[in-house]
DNA sequence: ACCTGAACACCGTTCAAGT
DNA sequence: ACCTGAACACCGTTCAAGT
């Protein structure tokens, strides 16, 4: 069939943007934010871009690399402090909370972070900022290096803990309600346990099933930073 | 064809054990230990049992429940202390290390533990033991409840950290070598970074890429328990 | 160089049918 | 009640073929 007059011969149907690593990561994060990490598959991201999964492999080595690129893009949202040596403990806590906030604002992306040595430029900037704060505060290098790992692990773990249920459910405001309801069921379950085998679990059922909100995270953070600070001008651990 | 004389008419070909939840969990853990969590799929476990995946659904509600049952079975291997109030901090540390040891001896099973509220009987026994130690030591209930969460998170996170690479590789002794080699590459990468943007990462490249072994884990544990102990006979945090 | 369709070797879960 | 095969709707990755 010849093209009828007045109709442009189609070149690229919907004038799609050409593929690029940035575009792929953008799209993957959109899917992540909307439906969680599990939904951000190669095939799904490709479909969102109007192509097939095979096309992504020209820009990304595979699923694992895409996930790491997503995490590093997200890490770019973390606002870094200007070190003030007098306030290093406070600033370290704030940075951990800011990182936690950014991670949890992107569903279960923290899943990618745990057990990953940071190599992306934004992830490295966060690590650099943590190290700078501790060095300014006089924390010995070996302790500071260990503390970066420990703090990162703690932030990741709590971020995962907080998103695992809401990520599994459909998300949205009703997810929170469902979680509260689930916690109530757990509390009743704990209270119904045999008191001779689990006396403390039964007795502390209420305390164990309090959402805590950010309090639990801050509690852990406080004792971690307290511990780090205890090595300032002190001998290293044997 | 009639059955030839002297040959028993086949009833159940290899006289297979009938399916049961225990048998399914046993088999799943065998696959886990041999090839890691990712390999322990419904289909794979069923195949190992000489049947189809659909057959498992009569004994287990799905993949998630199977994983939780696997974790609880593994938790049964944790040796629990007899509380000695005078040594509660030491015993709490030992219990955390024992849990860590058991988890890491089953590949990446810790992945299942993080972000899961314990409901299995063995998991509850571990939590009960932790609570008993802290209560014996005079830790206030609210702090003890928070500390169970925090300690569990920390143990899980470090167990994941330690197994993530070996689990991804084929496992075995050469996995460790490969990991050491990978760490060396990361160290070189850190040292090659622009020193103006990442001065501390460059300067501390060696410290940041030390395997640390169990030292890092113990470091975190020490400061966590130190922090918990600081709430004994002290006012609760606001 | 980049993109594609098709294929390969997998997933978890459901369901009608069998015993 | 328990088990099964087949089907459904997915995965990640590879590869020969196209432009």
Coordinates of C-alpha atoms (C1' of nucleotides) in Angstrom, one line a residue:
Chain A
X1 CA 0.0 0.0 0.0
X2 CA 1.3 3.5 -0.8
X3 CA 1.1 6.2 1.9
X4 CA -2.0 8.3 1.3
X5 CA -1.3 12.1 0.7
X6 CA -1.2 14.3 3.8
X7 CA -0.1 11.6 6.1
X8 CA 3.6 11.6 7.1
X9 CA 5.5 8.4 6.4
X10 CA 6.1 6.8 9.8
X11 CA 9.8 6.8 10.8
X12 CA 9.8 6.1 14.5
X13 CA 6.2 5.6 15.4
X14 CA 5.7 7.3 18.8
X15 CA 9.0 9.3 18.4
X16 CA 10.4 7.3 21.3
X17 CA 13.5 8.5 23.1
X18 CA 16.5 6.4 22.3
X19 CA 17.5 4.0 25.0
X20 CA 20.3 5.0 27.4
X21 CA 21.5 3.8 30.8
X22 CA 20.0 6.9 32.5
X23 CA 16.6 6.5 30.8
X24 CA 16.5 2.8 31.8
X25 CA 17.4 3.6 35.5
X26 CA 14.8 6.4 35.5
X27 CA 12.2 4.0 34.3
X28 CA 13.2 1.3 36.7
X29 CA 12.9 3.7 39.6
X30 CA 9.4 4.8 38.4
X31 CA 8.3 1.2 38.6
X32 CA 10.1 0.7 41.9
X33 CA 8.3 3.7 43.4
X34 CA 4.9 2.6 42.1
X35 CA 5.1 -1.2 42.7
X36 CA 8.2 -2.1 44.6
X37 CA 11.5 -3.7 43.8
X38 CA 10.1 -7.1 42.8
X39 CA 8.1 -5.5 40.1
X40 CA 11.1 -3.7 38.6
X41 CA 12.1 -6.6 36.4
X42 CA 14.1 -6.5 33.2
X43 CA 11.1 -7.4 31.2
X44 CA 8.8 -5.0 32.9
X45 CA 11.2 -2.0 32.6
X46 CA 11.7 -2.8 28.9
X47 CA 7.9 -3.0 28.4
X48 CA 7.5 0.4 30.1
X49 CA 10.0 1.7 27.5
X50 CA 8.1 0.1 24.6
X51 CA 10.8 -2.5 23.8
X52 CA 11.9 -6.0 24.7
X53 CA 14.1 -7.1 27.6
X54 CA 17.0 -8.0 25.3
X55 CA 17.4 -4.3 24.3
X56 CA 18.4 -3.4 27.8
X57 CA 21.5 -5.5 27.7
X58 CA 23.3 -3.0 25.5
X59 CA 23.3 -0.5 28.3
X60 CA 23.3 -2.6 31.5
X61 CA 25.0 -5.9 32.1
X62 CA 22.0 -7.4 33.8
X63 CA 19.5 -7.3 36.6
X64 CA 22.1 -7.0 39.4
X65 CA 23.8 -4.0 37.8
X66 CA 20.5 -2.3 37.1
X67 CA 19.6 -2.6 40.8
X68 CA 23.0 -1.2 41.9
X69 CA 22.5 1.7 39.5
X70 CA 19.0 2.3 40.9
X71 CA 20.4 2.4 44.4
X72 CA 23.2 4.8 43.5
X73 CA 20.7 7.2 41.8
X74 CA 18.6 7.1 45.0
X75 CA 21.7 7.8 47.1
X76 CA 22.0 11.0 45.2
X77 CA 19.0 12.3 47.0
X78 CA 20.7 12.2 50.4
X79 CA 21.5 15.7 51.6
X80 CA 25.0 15.7 53.1
X81 CA 26.1 17.8 56.1
X82 CA 28.9 20.4 56.2
X83 CA 31.0 19.0 59.0
X84 CA 31.0 20.9 62.3
X85 CA 33.5 19.2 64.6
X86 CA 31.7 20.3 67.7
X87 CA 28.5 18.6 66.6
X88 CA 29.9 15.4 64.9
X89 CA 27.8 12.9 66.9
X90 CA 24.6 14.9 66.2
X91 CA 25.5 15.2 62.5
X92 CA 26.3 11.5 62.2
X93 CA 23.0 10.7 63.6
X94 CA 21.2 13.2 61.3
X95 CA 23.0 11.7 58.3
X96 CA 22.0 8.2 59.2
X97 CA 18.4 9.4 59.6
X98 CA 18.5 11.3 56.3
X99 CA 19.8 8.2 54.6
X100 CA 17.1 6.1 56.2
X101 CA 14.4 8.6 55.1
X102 CA 15.6 8.5 51.5
X103 CA 15.8 4.7 51.4
X104 CA 12.4 4.2 52.8
X105 CA 10.9 6.8 50.4
X106 CA 11.8 4.4 47.6
X107 CA 10.0 1.3 48.8
X108 CA 12.3 -1.7 49.5
X109 CA 15.3 -0.4 47.6
X110 CA 17.3 -1.0 50.9
X111 CA 17.2 -4.6 50.0
X112 CA 19.8 -3.9 47.3
X113 CA 22.0 -2.0 49.7
X114 CA 22.5 -4.6 52.4
X115 CA 25.6 -6.7 51.7
X116 CA 26.8 -4.4 48.9
X117 CA 30.2 -2.7 49.0
X118 CA 29.5 0.9 47.7
X119 CA 31.2 1.7 44.4
X120 CA 28.7 4.2 42.9
X121 CA 29.7 7.8 43.1
X122 CA 26.7 8.9 45.2
X123 CA 27.0 5.9 47.6
X124 CA 30.7 6.8 48.0
X125 CA 29.8 10.4 48.7
X126 CA 27.6 9.3 51.6
X127 CA 30.4 7.1 53.0
X128 CA 32.9 9.9 52.5
X129 CA 30.6 12.2 54.5
X130 CA 30.3 9.7 57.3
X131 CA 34.1 9.3 57.5
X132 CA 34.7 13.0 57.4
X133 CA 32.3 13.5 60.4
X134 CA 34.0 10.8 62.4
X135 CA 37.5 12.0 61.6
X136 CA 36.6 15.5 62.5
X137 CA 35.4 14.1 65.8
X138 CA 38.7 12.3 66.5
X139 CA 37.5 8.8 65.9
X140 CA 40.5 6.6 65.0
X141 CA 40.6 5.4 61.4
X142 CA 40.1 1.7 62.1
X143 CA 37.1 2.4 64.3
X144 CA 35.7 4.8 61.7
X145 CA 36.0 2.2 59.0
X146 CA 34.3 -0.4 61.1
X147 CA 31.6 2.1 62.1
X148 CA 30.8 3.0 58.4
X149 CA 30.0 -0.7 57.8
X150 CA 28.1 -1.1 61.1
X151 CA 26.0 2.1 60.7
X152 CA 25.2 1.3 57.0
X153 CA 24.1 -2.2 58.0
X154 CA 21.9 -0.8 60.7
X155 CA 20.3 1.8 58.5
X156 CA 19.7 -0.8 55.7
X157 CA 18.3 -3.4 58.1
X158 CA 15.8 -1.0 59.7
X159 CA 14.8 0.4 56.4
X160 CA 14.1 -3.2 55.2
X161 CA 12.2 -4.0 58.4
X162 CA 10.0 -1.0 57.9
X163 CA 9.1 -1.5 54.3
X164 CA 8.8 -5.3 54.0
X165 CA 5.1 -5.5 54.8
X166 CA 4.0 -2.4 53.0
X167 CA 6.0 -3.5 50.0
X168 CA 4.4 -6.9 50.0
X169 CA 0.9 -5.5 50.2
X170 CA -0.4 -3.2 47.5
X171 CA 1.1 -0.1 49.1
X172 CA -0.8 3.1 49.7
X173 CA -2.5 4.3 52.9
X174 CA -4.5 1.2 53.6
X175 CA -1.2 -0.8 53.8
X176 CA -0.4 1.0 57.1
X177 CA -3.8 0.1 58.5
X178 CA -3.3 -3.6 57.5
X179 CA 0.1 -3.6 59.2
X180 CA -1.3 -2.2 62.4
X181 CA -4.0 -4.9 62.3
X182 CA -1.4 -7.5 61.7
X183 CA 0.6 -6.3 64.7
X184 CA -2.5 -6.6 66.8
X185 CA -2.9 -10.2 65.8
X186 CA 0.7 -10.9 66.6
X187 CA 0.2 -9.4 70.1
X188 CA -2.8 -11.6 70.7
X189 CA -0.8 -14.6 69.5
X190 CA 2.0 -13.7 71.9
X191 CA -0.4 -13.4 74.8
X192 CA -1.9 -16.8 74.0
X193 CA 1.4 -18.6 74.1
X194 CA 2.1 -21.1 76.9
X195 CA 3.5 -19.0 79.8
X196 CA 5.7 -21.7 81.1
X197 CA 7.7 -22.0 77.9
X198 CA 7.7 -18.3 76.9
X199 CA 7.2 -16.3 80.1
X200 CA 8.9 -13.2 79.0
X201 CA 7.4 -13.1 75.5
X202 CA 3.9 -13.5 77.1
X203 CA 4.7 -10.8 79.7
X204 CA 6.2 -8.4 77.3
X205 CA 3.7 -8.9 74.4
X206 CA 2.7 -5.3 74.5
X207 CA 6.2 -3.9 74.4
X208 CA 7.3 -6.3 71.7
X209 CA 4.5 -5.4 69.3
X210 CA 4.6 -1.6 69.7
X211 CA 5.2 -0.1 66.3
X212 CA 7.7 2.2 68.0
X213 CA 7.8 4.2 64.8
X214 CA 11.1 5.9 64.4
X215 CA 11.8 5.5 68.1
X216 CA 13.3 2.0 67.7
X217 CA 15.6 3.2 64.9
X218 CA 16.7 6.2 66.9
X219 CA 17.3 4.0 70.0
X220 CA 19.7 1.8 68.1
X221 CA 21.3 4.7 66.4
X222 CA 21.9 6.4 69.8
X223 CA 23.6 3.4 71.3
X224 CA 25.7 2.8 68.2
X225 CA 27.0 6.4 68.1
X226 CA 27.5 6.4 71.9
X227 CA 29.6 3.3 71.4
X228 CA 31.6 4.9 68.5
X229 CA 32.2 8.0 70.6
X230 CA 33.6 5.9 73.4
X231 CA 36.6 5.1 71.2
X232 CA 37.6 8.8 70.9
X233 CA 41.0 9.2 72.7
X234 CA 40.7 5.7 74.0
X235 CA 42.8 2.6 73.2
X236 CA 41.6 0.5 70.2
X237 CA 39.9 -2.8 71.0
X238 CA 42.3 -5.7 71.4
Chain B
X1 CA 1.4 -57.2 29.0
X2 CA 1.0 -59.5 32.0
X3 CA 3.5 -59.3 34.9
X4 CA 6.2 -62.0 34.4
X5 CA 6.4 -64.5 37.3
X6 CA 8.8 -63.7 40.2
X7 CA 8.5 -60.0 39.7
X8 CA 6.4 -58.1 42.2
X9 CA 3.6 -56.0 40.7
X10 CA 4.6 -52.4 41.2
X11 CA 2.5 -50.5 43.8
X12 CA 4.6 -47.4 44.7
X13 CA 7.6 -47.5 42.4
X14 CA 10.5 -46.5 44.6
X15 CA 8.5 -46.9 47.8
X16 CA 8.7 -43.2 48.3
X17 CA 8.0 -41.7 51.7
X18 CA 4.6 -40.0 51.7
X19 CA 4.8 -36.2 51.6
X20 CA 4.6 -34.2 54.9
X21 CA 5.5 -30.7 56.0
X22 CA 8.6 -32.0 57.9
X23 CA 9.8 -34.0 54.9
X24 CA 9.4 -31.0 52.6
X25 CA 11.2 -28.7 55.0
X26 CA 14.0 -31.3 55.4
X27 CA 14.4 -31.4 51.7
X28 CA 14.3 -27.7 51.2
X29 CA 17.1 -27.2 53.8
X30 CA 19.2 -29.8 52.0
X31 CA 18.9 -27.8 48.8
X32 CA 19.6 -24.6 50.7
X33 CA 22.8 -26.0 52.2
X34 CA 23.9 -27.3 48.9
X35 CA 23.1 -24.5 46.6
X36 CA 21.7 -21.5 48.5
X37 CA 18.3 -20.0 49.2
X38 CA 17.6 -19.0 45.6
X39 CA 17.9 -22.6 44.5
X40 CA 15.4 -23.8 47.1
X41 CA 12.3 -23.2 44.9
X42 CA 9.0 -24.9 45.1
X43 CA 9.7 -26.7 41.8
X44 CA 13.2 -27.7 42.8
X45 CA 12.2 -29.1 46.2
X46 CA 9.3 -31.0 44.6
X47 CA 11.6 -32.4 42.0
X48 CA 14.0 -33.6 44.7
X49 CA 11.0 -35.4 46.2
X50 CA 10.1 -37.0 42.9
X51 CA 6.9 -35.1 42.5
X52 CA 5.5 -31.8 41.0
X53 CA 5.4 -28.4 42.7
X54 CA 1.6 -28.6 42.9
X55 CA 1.9 -31.4 45.4
X56 CA 3.6 -29.2 48.0
X57 CA 0.6 -27.0 48.3
X58 CA -1.3 -29.6 50.4
X59 CA 1.3 -29.2 53.2
X60 CA 2.6 -25.6 52.8
X61 CA 0.7 -22.5 51.8
X62 CA 3.4 -21.3 49.5
X63 CA 6.9 -20.2 49.0
X64 CA 6.9 -17.7 51.8
X65 CA 5.6 -20.1 54.4
X66 CA 8.1 -22.8 53.4
X67 CA 10.9 -20.2 53.9
X68 CA 9.7 -19.3 57.3
X69 CA 9.4 -23.0 58.3
X70 CA 13.0 -23.5 57.0
X71 CA 14.2 -20.6 59.2
X72 CA 12.4 -21.9 62.3
X73 CA 13.9 -25.4 61.8
X74 CA 17.4 -23.8 61.5
X75 CA 16.7 -21.7 64.7
X76 CA 16.2 -25.0 66.5
X77 CA 20.0 -25.5 66.2
X78 CA 20.8 -22.5 68.4
X79 CA 22.1 -23.6 71.8
X80 CA 20.4 -21.5 74.5
X81 CA 22.2 -20.4 77.7
X82 CA 21.1 -21.1 81.2
X83 CA 20.8 -17.5 82.6
X84 CA 23.5 -16.4 85.1
X85 CA 22.5 -12.9 86.2
X86 CA 26.1 -12.1 87.0
X87 CA 27.2 -12.7 83.4
X88 CA 24.1 -11.5 81.5
X89 CA 26.1 -9.2 79.1
X90 CA 28.6 -11.9 78.3
X91 CA 25.8 -14.4 77.8
X92 CA 23.8 -12.1 75.6
X93 CA 26.9 -11.6 73.4
X94 CA 27.5 -15.3 73.3
X95 CA 23.9 -16.0 72.3
X96 CA 24.1 -13.4 69.5
X97 CA 27.3 -15.0 68.2
X98 CA 25.8 -18.5 68.4
X99 CA 22.8 -17.4 66.4
X100 CA 25.1 -15.7 63.9
X101 CA 27.1 -18.9 63.6
X102 CA 24.0 -21.1 63.1
X103 CA 22.5 -18.7 60.5
X104 CA 25.7 -18.4 58.5
X105 CA 26.1 -22.2 58.5
X106 CA 23.0 -22.4 56.4
X107 CA 24.0 -20.1 53.5
X108 CA 21.9 -17.1 53.0
X109 CA 18.9 -18.2 55.2
X110 CA 19.3 -14.9 57.2
X111 CA 17.7 -13.3 54.2
X112 CA 14.4 -14.8 55.4
X113 CA 14.9 -13.6 59.0
X114 CA 15.3 -9.9 58.4
X115 CA 12.1 -8.1 58.6
X116 CA 10.2 -11.1 59.9
X117 CA 8.3 -11.0 63.2
X118 CA 9.2 -14.4 64.9
X119 CA 6.2 -16.7 65.3
X120 CA 7.8 -20.1 65.0
X121 CA 8.4 -22.0 68.2
X122 CA 12.2 -22.2 67.9
X123 CA 12.5 -18.5 66.9
X124 CA 10.4 -17.6 69.9
X125 CA 12.7 -19.7 72.1
X126 CA 15.6 -17.6 71.0
X127 CA 13.7 -14.4 71.7
X128 CA 12.6 -15.7 75.0
X129 CA 16.2 -16.5 76.0
X130 CA 17.4 -13.0 75.0
X131 CA 14.6 -11.4 77.1
X132 CA 15.3 -13.7 80.0
X133 CA 19.0 -12.7 80.0
X134 CA 18.2 -9.0 79.9
X135 CA 15.5 -9.2 82.5
X136 CA 17.9 -11.1 84.8
X137 CA 20.4 -8.2 84.2
X138 CA 17.8 -5.6 85.2
X139 CA 17.2 -4.1 81.8
X140 CA 13.8 -2.4 81.8
X141 CA 11.1 -4.1 79.8
X142 CA 10.7 -1.4 77.1
X143 CA 14.4 -1.3 76.5
X144 CA 14.7 -5.1 76.5
X145 CA 11.9 -5.3 73.9
X146 CA 13.6 -2.7 71.7
X147 CA 16.9 -4.5 72.2
X148 CA 15.6 -7.8 70.9
X149 CA 14.6 -6.2 67.7
X150 CA 17.9 -4.3 67.4
X151 CA 20.1 -7.2 68.2
X152 CA 18.2 -9.5 65.8
X153 CA 18.4 -7.0 63.0
X154 CA 22.1 -6.6 63.6
X155 CA 22.8 -10.4 63.7
X156 CA 20.7 -10.9 60.5
X157 CA 22.3 -8.0 58.7
X158 CA 25.9 -9.2 59.4
X159 CA 25.0 -12.8 58.5
X160 CA 23.6 -11.6 55.2
X161 CA 26.6 -9.4 54.6
X162 CA 29.0 -12.3 55.1
X163 CA 27.2 -14.8 52.9
X164 CA 26.0 -12.7 50.0
X165 CA 29.1 -13.2 47.9
X166 CA 29.8 -16.8 48.7
X167 CA 26.1 -17.5 48.1
X168 CA 26.2 -15.9 44.7
X169 CA 29.3 -17.8 43.7
X170 CA 29.3 -21.6 43.5
X171 CA 30.2 -21.9 47.2
X172 CA 33.0 -24.1 48.5
X173 CA 36.5 -23.2 49.5
X174 CA 37.4 -21.3 46.3
X175 CA 34.5 -18.9 47.0
X176 CA 36.5 -17.4 49.9
X177 CA 39.5 -16.9 47.7
X178 CA 37.5 -15.2 45.1
X179 CA 36.0 -12.9 47.7
X180 CA 39.5 -12.0 49.0
X181 CA 40.5 -11.2 45.4
X182 CA 37.4 -9.1 44.9
X183 CA 38.2 -7.2 48.1
X184 CA 41.6 -6.5 46.7
X185 CA 40.1 -5.1 43.5
X186 CA 37.8 -2.8 45.6
X187 CA 40.8 -1.6 47.6
X188 CA 42.6 -0.6 44.3
X189 CA 39.5 1.0 43.1
X190 CA 39.2 3.1 46.3
X191 CA 42.8 4.1 46.0
X192 CA 42.3 5.2 42.4
X193 CA 39.4 7.5 43.3
X194 CA 39.8 11.3 43.0
X195 CA 41.3 12.4 46.3
X196 CA 39.7 15.8 46.2
X197 CA 36.2 14.4 46.1
X198 CA 36.7 11.3 48.3
X199 CA 39.8 12.2 50.5
X200 CA 38.8 9.9 53.4
X201 CA 37.7 6.9 51.3
X202 CA 41.1 7.2 49.5
X203 CA 43.1 7.6 52.7
X204 CA 41.3 4.8 54.5
X205 CA 41.1 2.3 51.6
X206 CA 43.0 -0.3 53.5
X207 CA 40.9 0.0 56.7
X208 CA 37.7 -0.1 54.6
X209 CA 38.5 -3.2 52.8
X210 CA 39.9 -5.4 55.6
X211 CA 37.8 -8.5 55.8
X212 CA 37.7 -8.0 59.6
X213 CA 36.4 -11.5 59.9
X214 CA 34.3 -11.8 63.0
X215 CA 36.0 -8.7 64.5
X216 CA 33.5 -6.3 62.8
X217 CA 30.6 -8.3 64.0
X218 CA 32.0 -8.4 67.6
X219 CA 32.7 -4.7 67.5
X220 CA 29.1 -3.9 66.7
X221 CA 27.8 -6.3 69.2
X222 CA 30.0 -4.9 71.9
X223 CA 28.8 -1.3 71.4
X224 CA 25.2 -2.5 71.2
X225 CA 25.4 -4.4 74.4
X226 CA 27.3 -1.6 76.1
X227 CA 24.5 0.7 75.1
X228 CA 21.8 -1.7 76.4
X229 CA 23.6 -2.0 79.7
X230 CA 23.7 1.8 80.1
X231 CA 19.9 1.7 80.6
X232 CA 20.2 -0.5 83.7
X233 CA 19.0 1.5 86.7
X234 CA 18.9 4.5 84.5
X235 CA 15.9 6.5 83.4
X236 CA 14.3 5.4 80.1
X237 CA 14.9 7.6 77.0
X238 CA 12.4 10.4 76.5
Chain C
dA1 C1' 26.5 0.1 17.3
dC2 C1' 22.2 -0.6 18.6
dC3 C1' 18.0 -3.0 18.6
dT4 C1' 14.9 -7.0 18.0
dG5 C1' 12.1 -11.6 18.1
dA6 C1' 12.4 -15.8 19.3
dA7 C1' 14.1 -19.3 22.1
dC8 C1' 15.9 -21.5 26.3
dA9 C1' 15.5 -22.8 30.8
dC10 C1' 13.5 -21.5 34.4
dC11 C1' 9.7 -19.4 38.2
dG12 C1' 4.9 -19.5 41.7
dT13 C1' 0.4 -20.7 41.8
dT14 C1' -4.2 -22.6 40.3
dC15 C1' -7.4 -26.0 38.9
dA16 C1' -9.8 -29.8 37.1
dA17 C1' -9.1 -34.5 37.2
dG18 C1' -7.8 -38.6 39.2
dT19 C1' -7.2 -42.1 43.3
Chain D
dA1 C1' -7.6 -36.3 51.8
dC2 C1' -4.0 -36.3 49.0
dC3 C1' -1.7 -36.1 44.7
dT4 C1' -1.1 -35.0 39.8
dG5 C1' -0.5 -32.9 34.9
dA6 C1' -1.3 -29.2 32.5
dA7 C1' -1.9 -24.6 32.1
dC8 C1' -1.3 -19.6 33.1
dA9 C1' 1.3 -15.8 33.6
dC10 C1' 5.4 -14.7 34.5
dC11 C1' 11.2 -14.6 35.1
dG12 C1' 16.7 -13.5 33.3
dT13 C1' 19.7 -14.2 29.6
dT14 C1' 21.5 -15.5 25.0
dC15 C1' 21.8 -15.3 20.2
dA16 C1' 21.2 -15.0 15.3
dA17 C1' 19.3 -11.7 12.5
dG18 C1' 18.3 -7.3 11.1
dT19 C1' 19.1 -2.0 10.5

